[in-house]
XYZ file of C-alpha atoms in Angstrom:
409
model
C 35.434 30.306 80.428
C 35.934 28.851 77.094
C 38.897 26.876 78.574
C 36.759 25.633 81.590
C 34.005 24.420 79.178
C 36.785 22.644 77.132
C 38.102 21.115 80.118
C 34.776 19.800 81.446
C 33.919 18.495 78.023
C 37.284 16.539 78.089
C 36.697 15.020 81.586
C 33.356 14.029 80.648
C 34.081 10.436 79.356
C 36.140 10.017 82.740
C 33.351 11.139 84.903
C 30.980 8.912 83.177
C 33.335 5.755 83.543
C 33.960 6.618 87.276
C 30.085 6.542 87.753
C 29.916 3.003 86.506
C 29.099 3.400 82.851
C 31.423 1.484 80.651
C 33.631 3.739 78.291
C 32.203 3.667 74.714
C 28.604 3.116 76.212
C 25.998 5.989 75.926
C 24.609 7.327 79.064
C 20.918 7.084 79.677
C 19.401 10.062 77.714
C 22.440 10.918 75.673
C 22.618 9.911 71.818
C 24.809 6.843 70.828
C 28.363 7.402 69.966
C 28.717 8.302 66.036
C 31.599 7.386 63.742
C 34.210 10.024 63.153
C 33.293 9.740 59.385
C 29.942 10.872 60.108
C 30.859 13.983 61.653
C 30.181 16.928 59.443
C 33.149 18.628 58.069
C 33.419 22.333 57.574
C 32.714 23.070 53.859
C 36.229 24.944 53.444
C 38.000 21.427 53.979
C 35.727 19.396 51.804
C 37.324 17.849 48.616
C 36.233 19.497 45.337
C 33.397 17.643 43.582
C 34.450 15.179 41.002
C 32.722 15.888 37.873
C 30.708 13.045 36.314
C 31.032 11.612 32.643
C 30.263 14.290 30.051
C 26.784 14.144 28.534
C 26.998 12.275 25.013
C 27.339 14.417 22.132
C 24.270 15.592 20.522
C 23.535 13.608 17.020
C 23.841 15.395 13.890
C 20.513 15.756 11.912
C 20.238 16.950 8.203
C 17.536 17.031 5.597
C 18.053 15.821 1.858
C 15.042 17.051 -0.477
C 14.693 14.935 -3.603
C 12.483 15.352 -6.799
C 11.688 13.542 -9.919
C 11.959 14.197 -13.714
C 12.596 18.057 -14.634
C 11.339 17.856 -18.360
C 10.544 20.773 -20.517
C 8.379 19.367 -23.347
C 7.782 22.200 -26.125
C 4.282 23.242 -24.362
C 6.310 23.707 -21.256
C 8.978 25.691 -22.643
C 6.599 27.724 -24.749
C 4.615 28.391 -21.508
C 7.752 29.485 -19.775
C 8.591 32.542 -22.268
C 7.226 35.721 -20.407
C 8.509 37.990 -23.010
C 11.828 38.520 -21.852
C 13.191 35.387 -20.764
C 11.954 31.546 -19.951
C 10.693 31.912 -16.563
C 10.501 28.329 -15.050
C 10.099 29.632 -11.703
C 6.395 30.474 -12.133
C 5.661 26.983 -13.227
C 7.356 25.088 -10.095
C 7.199 27.655 -7.262
C 4.901 25.473 -5.152
C 7.836 23.262 -4.450
C 10.282 25.838 -3.292
C 9.275 26.106 0.355
C 10.007 22.480 0.666
C 13.043 22.220 -1.518
C 14.607 25.454 0.043
C 13.869 24.227 3.511
C 16.029 21.344 3.181
C 19.903 21.170 3.837
C 20.503 19.967 0.252
C 18.468 19.325 -2.693
C 18.602 17.009 -5.681
C 16.711 16.718 -9.157
C 16.910 14.727 -12.360
C 17.620 17.011 -15.044
C 16.121 15.025 -17.975
C 16.812 17.487 -20.939
C 19.744 18.882 -22.515
C 20.834 22.533 -22.232
C 22.607 22.552 -25.941
C 22.206 26.010 -26.918
C 19.127 27.864 -28.658
C 16.935 28.858 -29.951
C 15.645 26.825 -31.601
C 14.513 24.421 -28.472
C 12.912 21.088 -28.956
C 10.950 18.417 -26.761
C 10.428 14.706 -27.270
C 12.213 12.915 -28.868
C 15.502 14.957 -28.686
C 15.528 17.446 -25.942
C 17.023 20.811 -25.980
C 15.961 23.354 -23.473
C 16.678 27.061 -22.432
C 19.522 27.685 -20.206
C 17.112 29.569 -18.028
C 15.799 26.197 -16.703
C 19.277 25.562 -14.832
C 19.275 28.985 -13.347
C 15.561 28.732 -12.225
C 16.414 25.270 -10.547
C 19.046 26.923 -8.784
C 17.098 29.693 -7.563
C 14.244 27.237 -6.367
C 17.015 25.773 -3.804
C 18.521 22.763 -5.827
C 22.122 22.001 -5.267
C 22.770 18.958 -7.456
C 21.215 17.485 -10.653
C 21.260 14.015 -11.936
C 22.760 14.139 -15.684
C 22.547 10.617 -16.636
C 19.395 9.669 -18.252
C 18.206 8.150 -21.563
C 18.178 11.841 -23.027
C 21.475 12.827 -22.190
C 22.777 12.250 -25.590
C 19.962 13.619 -27.424
C 22.169 16.285 -28.976
C 25.555 14.551 -28.915
C 28.549 14.648 -27.216
C 28.698 18.475 -27.839
C 25.192 18.956 -26.115
C 26.117 16.664 -23.062
C 29.302 18.893 -22.705
C 27.395 22.309 -22.986
C 24.642 21.245 -20.425
C 27.379 20.789 -17.876
C 28.896 24.075 -18.789
C 25.583 25.587 -18.210
C 25.034 23.796 -14.741
C 28.406 24.886 -13.811
C 27.508 28.740 -14.601
C 24.135 28.333 -12.582
C 26.026 27.000 -9.669
C 24.532 23.535 -9.709
C 26.615 20.412 -8.967
C 26.234 17.458 -11.234
C 26.751 13.753 -11.452
C 26.416 10.931 -14.195
C 27.985 12.610 -17.027
C 31.721 14.105 -17.837
C 33.315 16.219 -20.487
C 36.732 14.798 -20.081
C 38.400 11.501 -18.938
C 39.998 13.663 -16.082
C 36.527 14.893 -15.041
C 35.201 11.170 -15.092
C 38.469 10.258 -12.979
C 38.161 12.937 -10.414
C 34.689 13.637 -10.271
C 32.332 10.824 -11.369
C 31.451 10.786 -7.537
C 30.069 14.016 -6.355
C 30.882 14.624 -2.604
C 28.269 17.045 -0.732
C 28.055 18.378 2.664
C 24.296 17.946 3.655
C 23.750 19.862 6.837
C 27.159 18.589 8.349
C 26.734 14.958 7.014
C 28.926 14.162 4.254
C 27.242 12.355 1.332
C 28.873 10.387 -1.836
C 26.430 10.745 -4.930
C 26.854 8.475 -8.130
C 24.687 8.723 -11.097
C 23.460 6.212 -13.721
C 21.360 5.561 -16.458
C 19.960 2.241 -18.081
C 20.532 3.656 -21.519
C 20.573 6.149 -24.350
C 17.517 5.536 -26.467
C 19.637 3.602 -28.552
C 22.297 6.299 -29.223
C 25.906 4.901 -28.959
C 28.375 6.408 -26.602
C 30.983 8.603 -28.667
C 33.916 6.417 -29.603
C 36.229 9.204 -28.653
C 34.580 9.841 -25.218
C 33.418 6.461 -23.738
C 33.630 8.279 -20.136
C 30.754 10.652 -21.242
C 27.816 9.068 -19.647
C 27.668 6.448 -16.744
C 25.433 3.564 -18.233
C 24.955 0.663 -16.122
C 23.908 -1.883 -18.691
C 26.663 -3.563 -20.748
C 23.943 -4.099 -23.522
C 22.514 -0.664 -23.414
C 21.865 -0.428 -27.008
C 20.120 -3.945 -27.024
C 18.052 -5.900 -24.641
C 18.991 -3.674 -21.475
C 19.162 -6.864 -19.455
C 22.818 -7.177 -18.518
C 23.839 -4.890 -15.691
C 27.675 -4.147 -15.414
C 27.941 -5.669 -12.025
C 31.611 -5.107 -12.014
C 31.346 -1.263 -12.884
C 28.911 -0.961 -10.170
C 30.715 -2.741 -7.476
C 33.914 -0.734 -8.234
C 32.231 2.500 -8.151
C 30.652 1.643 -4.789
C 34.003 0.605 -3.398
C 35.678 3.740 -4.507
C 32.797 5.746 -3.026
C 33.161 3.943 0.291
C 36.893 4.631 0.219
C 36.128 8.127 0.315
C 34.782 7.558 4.020
C 31.833 9.909 3.871
C 28.843 9.333 6.058
C 26.532 8.110 3.381
C 26.594 6.847 0.021
C 23.666 7.721 -2.290
C 22.910 6.409 -6.033
C 20.801 8.300 -8.333
C 19.555 5.987 -10.962
C 17.417 5.946 -14.259
C 15.739 2.803 -14.498
C 12.495 0.768 -14.696
C 9.584 0.594 -17.224
C 7.778 3.823 -18.082
C 4.408 4.492 -16.947
C 4.441 1.428 -14.450
C 3.420 2.432 -10.931
C 5.358 -0.568 -9.341
C 8.913 -1.283 -9.591
C 9.669 -4.568 -11.437
C 12.107 -7.549 -10.730
C 14.944 -6.060 -12.438
C 15.013 -2.740 -10.450
C 14.558 -5.047 -7.268
C 17.742 -6.943 -8.122
C 19.645 -3.866 -9.110
C 18.586 -2.264 -5.589
C 19.715 -5.444 -3.592
C 23.052 -5.351 -5.224
C 23.538 -1.592 -4.492
C 22.759 -2.059 -0.830
C 24.883 -5.179 -0.709
C 28.052 -3.128 -2.000
C 27.829 -0.442 0.075
C 24.752 2.065 -0.933
C 22.678 3.623 1.664
C 20.178 5.659 -0.611
C 18.742 4.708 -3.710
C 17.067 7.543 -5.534
C 15.329 6.480 -8.860
C 13.666 7.785 -11.672
C 12.451 7.517 -15.437
C 8.949 5.814 -14.933
C 7.181 9.305 -15.269
C 4.814 8.159 -12.682
C 5.203 7.637 -9.007
C 6.905 4.136 -8.038
C 7.050 3.024 -4.213
C 9.552 4.290 -1.657
C 10.515 2.424 1.781
C 13.231 2.326 4.487
C 15.186 -0.581 4.300
C 17.219 -2.253 6.877
C 20.813 -2.513 5.460
C 23.151 -5.688 5.199
C 25.796 -4.292 7.319
C 23.245 -2.762 9.924
C 21.605 0.569 10.051
C 18.689 1.919 7.913
C 18.945 2.840 4.302
C 16.180 4.275 1.824
C 14.986 3.399 -1.630
C 12.666 5.432 -3.829
C 11.936 3.713 -7.136
C 10.697 6.866 -8.741
C 9.042 9.943 -7.820
C 7.553 10.621 -11.397
C 7.820 13.875 -13.385
C 8.667 16.995 -11.325
C 7.498 18.999 -14.207
C 6.215 17.907 -17.567
C 3.186 18.261 -20.152
C 2.707 14.398 -20.433
C -0.908 13.569 -20.275
C -0.742 9.736 -19.768
C -2.412 8.716 -16.449
C -0.517 9.613 -13.375
C 2.190 11.501 -15.291
C 0.919 14.651 -13.435
C 1.457 13.169 -9.935
C 4.359 13.538 -7.964
C 5.923 14.645 -4.582
C 8.701 16.612 -2.979
C 10.625 13.979 -0.930
C 12.351 14.971 2.248
C 14.815 12.377 3.862
C 16.021 12.712 7.483
C 19.721 11.823 7.851
C 21.290 11.409 11.341
C 24.841 10.762 12.576
C 25.386 9.117 15.809
C 28.210 11.207 17.139
C 29.226 8.535 19.582
C 29.333 5.769 17.206
C 29.830 7.707 14.010
C 26.830 5.609 12.409
C 24.856 7.560 10.013
C 21.522 6.356 8.551
C 18.296 7.431 6.987
C 16.069 7.866 10.334
C 12.692 9.322 8.660
C 11.243 10.466 5.379
C 8.217 12.480 4.591
C 6.789 13.611 1.394
C 4.366 16.639 0.020
C 2.114 15.503 -2.688
C 2.349 17.704 -6.003
C 0.060 17.934 -9.089
C 1.067 19.525 -12.455
C -1.928 21.261 -13.523
C -2.724 21.632 -17.047
C -4.767 24.771 -17.808
C -6.606 25.570 -21.293
C -4.490 26.890 -24.020
C -4.088 30.774 -23.504
C -3.838 30.603 -19.545
C -0.828 32.073 -17.871
C 0.863 30.015 -16.770
C -0.771 27.186 -18.686
C 1.228 24.733 -16.409
C 1.728 25.098 -12.993
C 3.069 22.605 -10.168
C 0.319 22.676 -7.465
C 1.022 21.786 -3.856
C -2.088 19.211 -3.500
C -3.110 19.877 0.174
C -2.735 23.548 0.037
C -5.019 23.682 -3.115
C -7.667 21.380 -1.282
C -7.505 23.633 1.819
C -8.131 26.760 -0.495
C -11.542 28.096 -0.951
C -10.727 29.238 -4.484
C -10.244 25.807 -5.772
C -13.026 24.629 -8.200
C -14.763 21.553 -7.826
C -13.423 20.152 -11.219
C -9.712 20.789 -10.043
C -10.739 19.222 -6.691
C -11.570 16.002 -8.003
C -8.393 15.797 -9.960
C -6.233 16.638 -6.746
C -8.266 14.138 -4.899
C -7.579 11.443 -7.304
C -3.705 12.606 -7.381
C -3.665 12.432 -3.633
C -5.118 8.812 -3.675
C -2.510 7.908 -6.008
C 0.204 9.271 -3.959
C -1.115 7.358 -0.779
C -1.443 4.213 -2.841
C 1.974 4.101 -4.415
C 4.218 5.897 -1.854
C 2.213 4.995 1.143
C 0.800 6.939 4.145
C 2.177 10.698 4.634
C 4.221 10.013 7.664
C 4.488 13.712 8.845
C 1.075 15.091 7.635
C 0.896 17.898 5.238
C 2.764 21.203 6.327
């Protein structure tokens, strides 16, 4: 029966032609002829699908936490003593959730760890080793050790400070114990959540203390007139160091720098000129300190394209200073993003958490305590007097740092 049906179908065009319908023309009531390519092909005979372009790789996103000047004036040192050790954790624990959450965290260690007791505060700092260990436990990874107090206890104090940081597991940048260390480690390279960052560290001066003649490499000072007018940056040194950092081919270059005028909530022209030079010569991040009070921060379009960031100062992280705004600070978190198609890495966002250094009356424990301003304002246990101080500090943060870009957590 199948053969008969097949023969009939093969003869159908001839029959239609014989009936006066031209070949290739559809008979009335029949569909028009279709091209051979439009005839469905059984799936078994289809070509395998050609895969499309692979999706672009996801960007790498990391976070860098930054805090201001970690100082231990004697009132803070005495308050840290708990009968067994110097416990700084209870003084600065409010910052821990934000520091610990970041992929990497940095702070300015503005004291020496020269051995003791006895210990001392201003004008020649020497703090307990417990400070280093508690900074590490809080979540910090790297300390700037170039500041105007780095030589408070001479070269031996500088060297012991670095020894103590090594024991605590904290990286450091800005000072060196040997020429070899300076040659090989004056640029600290860190992995920040999959993004490589080269850190450089500098100070404007030493409070009039000369660099040791036998150890000129000990401290990275960026002024050639650091003992006098503090007005002549060592442009050649800065440019050479930035060139060396770029040669390491890290994703970003960060400069941690001690500069500016104390107690001024706005950067000066000297800082702006230095920042422009650093950006022009390859810096992507500039993280400043020394003023002991907040100074502005901003995203910056870089000369070669992309986006960088400058923070002129975060003020004090911990201290017992009482001048206006020396009790106001923040934990800054920078978002770093690498485009894994182009390889370009930049600062794509930032946020900060306002903090306040609470000074309680003598005899309280702890007497000094870093406070998360928003958390304290949200608490029903915060008294009216403290609430007023916190609101004032919050207004200062907003006026100097700008609006909180991500809201408080």
